[in-house]
Amino acid sequence: MQAVILVGGEGTRLRPLTSTVPKPVLPLVDRPFIVHMLEWLKRHGVEDVVMSCGFLATSVHNVLGDGSQHGLRIRYVEEPDPRGTAGALKFAESFLDERFLMLNGDVLTDLDLTEQVAQHERTGATGTLALVPVDDPTAYGLVRLTEENAVREFVEKPPADQIDTNLISAGAYVLERSVLDLVPADRNVSIEREVWPRLVGAGLYGCPHRGAYWLDIGTPRRYLQATFDIIEGKVRTAVADRLGDTYLAVDGTATIHGRVIPPAVVERGVEVAAGAHVGSLVVLGDGVRVGARCVVERSVVLQGAEIGADCVLRDCIVGPGTQVGDRTSVTDGAVLGEGVTIGADNVIANGAKVFPHVDLPDGALSF
Ligand code: GDD
Ligand code: MG
């Protein structure tokens, strides 16, 4: 089976994390986000992947290569300018098989693609959309179905007063190649706004996946949620297998003088000083240092970051190589970008975002 993954978005809402790294290769727990997707696809029989790239395409290529490391064949298509979700597919046309999967590249899910392909075959569909229930469909594509699971209506980003179902398009489709005939070449085309409406009544079906895990990881809070859900085993990933029944992975090269409370992941060469309290729901990337008496909870500290003594990190993301001075607290959705330096005695909270390589002096910020 072949899969096309759309990874052309800029990931603006995940800045400053995505200021230096594109969203698909942002580390999520212990591997690039997109690798979780590739592992999921592989479990459902995918062996051939086409990456439809735009923004920072070379770094995606550098991380994944030809895919052999993941037991896949991966090829890359780079649009000269953003073509939109259908335009990107059209641009990849010469790579595509008679039937393929198409995936939005920003979703963490374990939904059952094998079942979706089976339904697609049973109904003889031209396109089958994965559907999941969400509390608030306004940010998604709302889908109304007939009793036979044919799509009756597709409404992208529906206004709040038009919501009469909680089923939305999950961004995972089974498509016949003939769908490409509906897409004009050489311009920006939205599959959601220009293609699905035309396929209604002409072979477009929905496959509801109730009970599956599904999350669009597009914001810092959702990125943290995805991290917690992976290490708590709420979504099926290879990380859950790595953590096992203890929900804890501490690399053998880590030096731990304080305490680590699961679920937690502590990677190579990490140092946790005496009296520090790490966890639960924490990921410390390679080479991270946590100073004496720190409290780190519900947070992700990326590779090489150094946290001084007596700091509090809670519900935050600390970018790679960032330095945090003594007695500073970083809490409540704050995100520090790559290579930031925060002096001692600062308070960073309320979803504050500090952009890459910013240098904040001692005591510069409080709330
Ligand atoms: N190559 C390429 N070129 N990729 C693109 C482009 C483009 O011009 N525009 C968007 N993408 C990629 C994004 O990187 C993302 O992986 C995917 O296409 C979807 O775009 P988003 O911008 O994330 O759309 P959305 O989240 O607002 O809505 C979409 O996803 C929802 C599920 O998360 C729609 O498909 C909705 O219908 C759906 O419910
Ligand atoms: Mg999205």
Short mmCIF file of C-alpha atoms in Angstrom, two decimals, residues 269-271 283-291 300-308 313 317-324 336-340:
data_model
loop_
_atom_site.label_atom_id
_atom_site.label_comp_id
_atom_site.label_asym_id
_atom_site.label_seq_id
_atom_site.Cartn_x
_atom_site.Cartn_y
_atom_site.Cartn_z
CA GLY A 269 23.58 11.26 29.38
CA VAL A 270 20.92 13.12 31.41
CA GLU A 271 21.95 14.37 34.86
CA VAL A 283 10.46 13.76 29.04
CA LEU A 284 14.14 14.76 29.39
CA GLY A 285 16.00 14.61 26.06
CA ASP A 286 19.62 13.57 25.48
CA GLY A 287 22.16 15.35 27.67
CA VAL A 288 19.64 17.44 29.65
CA ARG A 289 20.83 18.64 33.06
CA VAL A 290 18.44 19.33 35.92
CA GLY A 291 19.91 21.26 38.88
CA VAL A 300 9.20 18.32 27.98
CA VAL A 301 12.84 19.39 28.14
CA LEU A 302 14.51 18.90 24.78
CA GLN A 303 18.03 17.75 24.04
CA GLY A 304 20.95 19.52 25.72
CA ALA A 305 18.92 22.00 27.80
CA GLU A 306 20.39 22.92 31.20
CA ILE A 307 18.23 23.85 34.16
CA GLY A 308 19.86 25.60 37.15
CA LEU A 313 9.17 23.63 35.43
CA ILE A 317 8.29 22.97 26.87
CA VAL A 318 11.99 23.85 26.97
CA GLY A 319 13.72 23.93 23.58
CA PRO A 320 17.00 22.22 22.69
CA GLY A 321 20.18 23.74 24.13
CA THR A 322 18.30 26.28 26.24
CA GLN A 323 19.78 27.44 29.56
CA VAL A 324 17.62 28.33 32.55
CA LEU A 336 11.17 28.36 25.35
CA GLY A 337 12.59 28.08 21.83
CA GLU A 338 15.93 26.62 20.83
CA GLY A 339 19.09 28.09 22.34
CA VAL A 340 17.33 30.56 24.65
#
